[in-house]
Amino acid sequence: MAPTALLADRLVDGTGRDPVENAVVVWDDGRIVAAGARSEVRIPGDATAVEGDDLTVLPGLMDMHVHLAMQSGMNLTRMLMSPRSFTLLHAIPHSQATLQAGFTTVRDAGGTPVGVRMAVEKGFFAGPRMRLSVAILSQTGGHADPMMPCSCELYIDSAVDIPHSRVDGVDEMRRRVREVLRAGADNVKLCTSGGVLSPGDLPDTPQFTVEEIATAVYEAGVHHKHVLAHAMSAQGIKNALNGGVRSIEHGCLLDEEGIALMKQKGAYLVPTLVAPRDVAAIAKRNPQQIPEEMVRKAERVARVHIEAFRAAVEAGVQVALGTDAGVGDHGGNGRELALMVEGGMTPMQAIVAATSTPARLLGMEGEIGALAPGMAADVVAVQGDPLEDIALFGDPERVRMVVKDGRVVRQTAGAPQVMTPAAFGASTWTA
Ligand SMILES: [Zn+2]
């Protein structure tokens, strides 16, 4: 395959560096070979060029909290009436929609078995690069206990090769985490507080003991894997951090002490600001669908969430973008950037939170999350300047080109053309 040169009005490289005007990014054989100002980049003579109107080129975006097999809306009747095989197959359109939205890497926070990742890697269908938690571990009566008030167990898990969620005590935790890792998980997901879409608990209460959490962290750590914690309550957040988790998911009730502890531990916040708003919006559209108590929890959480986030940003906590897609629609992931700006980030900080910070969270900072020579060619081109208009990421129409591993998976920008030397200054041309 010939090298490709994507010409753009500006380039934002994902590291937080100032944008570059009149830019180009060149990739070949799945890797970026050059990125920068056109006047400084040598473009190979056999490159195929793509140019569009008012384009900004960025690294592929990353979402650190999705549920690819989960359908949005928390429709309990639909869940009851769906065979798990059918639930699982929803991961196909969800993966495709996520990639089309410009998200080339995701961390799945549970409910998706490794077969989905393997199928994407085999090319059965298009999807982002995936790091999967597989199961969502929860204490009895906790956020992911499948037992419903009616005494039937309702699984959000989409497949039989997802280990059981409910676990209590240090010994059981040790065994269950080993089972999750045996099932092929790339990381381990725990619920260390109550949540919104669970019938029997409250977001402001802790779940699991520090000992249980630390056991999970140890077992994951020996396999060089990290633990992410669904943690809304202030105490649940601190317990998770003291147990050694790498990222706090949601963090709605994060307090000053929690913020200090996050900084001390070098933990990441994955805020998912869009999730409680999605719950409230879905409930408004379909009043019967989501149980009323869950909607009330969502509304309460959304109010404090953005302020906790603002305090974390001001304190300099590392933030990585997450959306909880599966609660809301898949493919709407880009809406989170505008909410992060609403919560006090600059547009540039929001872009960094969607690119190089999540790459670091995953320990993949040399591979993805920035436009630099040698990195995987995960590239997104959007129409407009996101530093002026951060909301553009929420409009799928404006995501004009998506490239994953050097393969163009979406293109609505200008048609590819074979380059001619006349298109560039002679200094930029190599035969
Ligand atoms: Zn989630």
PDB file of N, CA and C in Angstrom, residues 144 180 232 354 398 409 412 422:
ATOM      1  N   ALA A 144     -23.540  -4.064  40.703  1.00  0.00           N
ATOM      2  CA  ALA A 144     -23.681  -4.999  39.573  1.00  0.00           C
ATOM      3  C   ALA A 144     -24.166  -6.380  40.026  1.00  0.00           C
ATOM      4  N   VAL A 180     -11.610 -13.902  36.028  1.00  0.00           N
ATOM      5  CA  VAL A 180     -11.793 -12.819  35.054  1.00  0.00           C
ATOM      6  C   VAL A 180     -10.565 -12.730  34.142  1.00  0.00           C
ATOM      7  N   MET A 232     -18.627   6.308  43.006  1.00  0.00           N
ATOM      8  CA  MET A 232     -19.345   7.582  43.071  1.00  0.00           C
ATOM      9  C   MET A 232     -19.213   8.219  44.444  1.00  0.00           C
ATOM     10  N   ALA A 354      -8.764  13.202  25.806  1.00  0.00           N
ATOM     11  CA  ALA A 354      -9.339  12.224  24.876  1.00  0.00           C
ATOM     12  C   ALA A 354      -8.267  11.530  24.040  1.00  0.00           C
ATOM     13  N   ARG A 398     -19.538  15.932  11.349  1.00  0.00           N
ATOM     14  CA  ARG A 398     -18.300  16.719  11.264  1.00  0.00           C
ATOM     15  C   ARG A 398     -17.050  15.875  11.486  1.00  0.00           C
ATOM     16  N   VAL A 409     -11.230   4.065   7.663  1.00  0.00           N
ATOM     17  CA  VAL A 409     -12.482   3.380   7.996  1.00  0.00           C
ATOM     18  C   VAL A 409     -13.695   4.300   7.845  1.00  0.00           C
ATOM     19  N   THR A 412     -15.545  11.151   4.636  1.00  0.00           N
ATOM     20  CA  THR A 412     -16.515  12.013   3.989  1.00  0.00           C
ATOM     21  C   THR A 412     -15.851  13.316   3.558  1.00  0.00           C
ATOM     22  N   ALA A 422       3.353  19.376  -8.335  1.00  0.00           N
ATOM     23  CA  ALA A 422       2.869  20.751  -8.411  1.00  0.00           C
ATOM     24  C   ALA A 422       2.026  21.126  -7.198  1.00  0.00           C
TER      25      ALA A 422
END
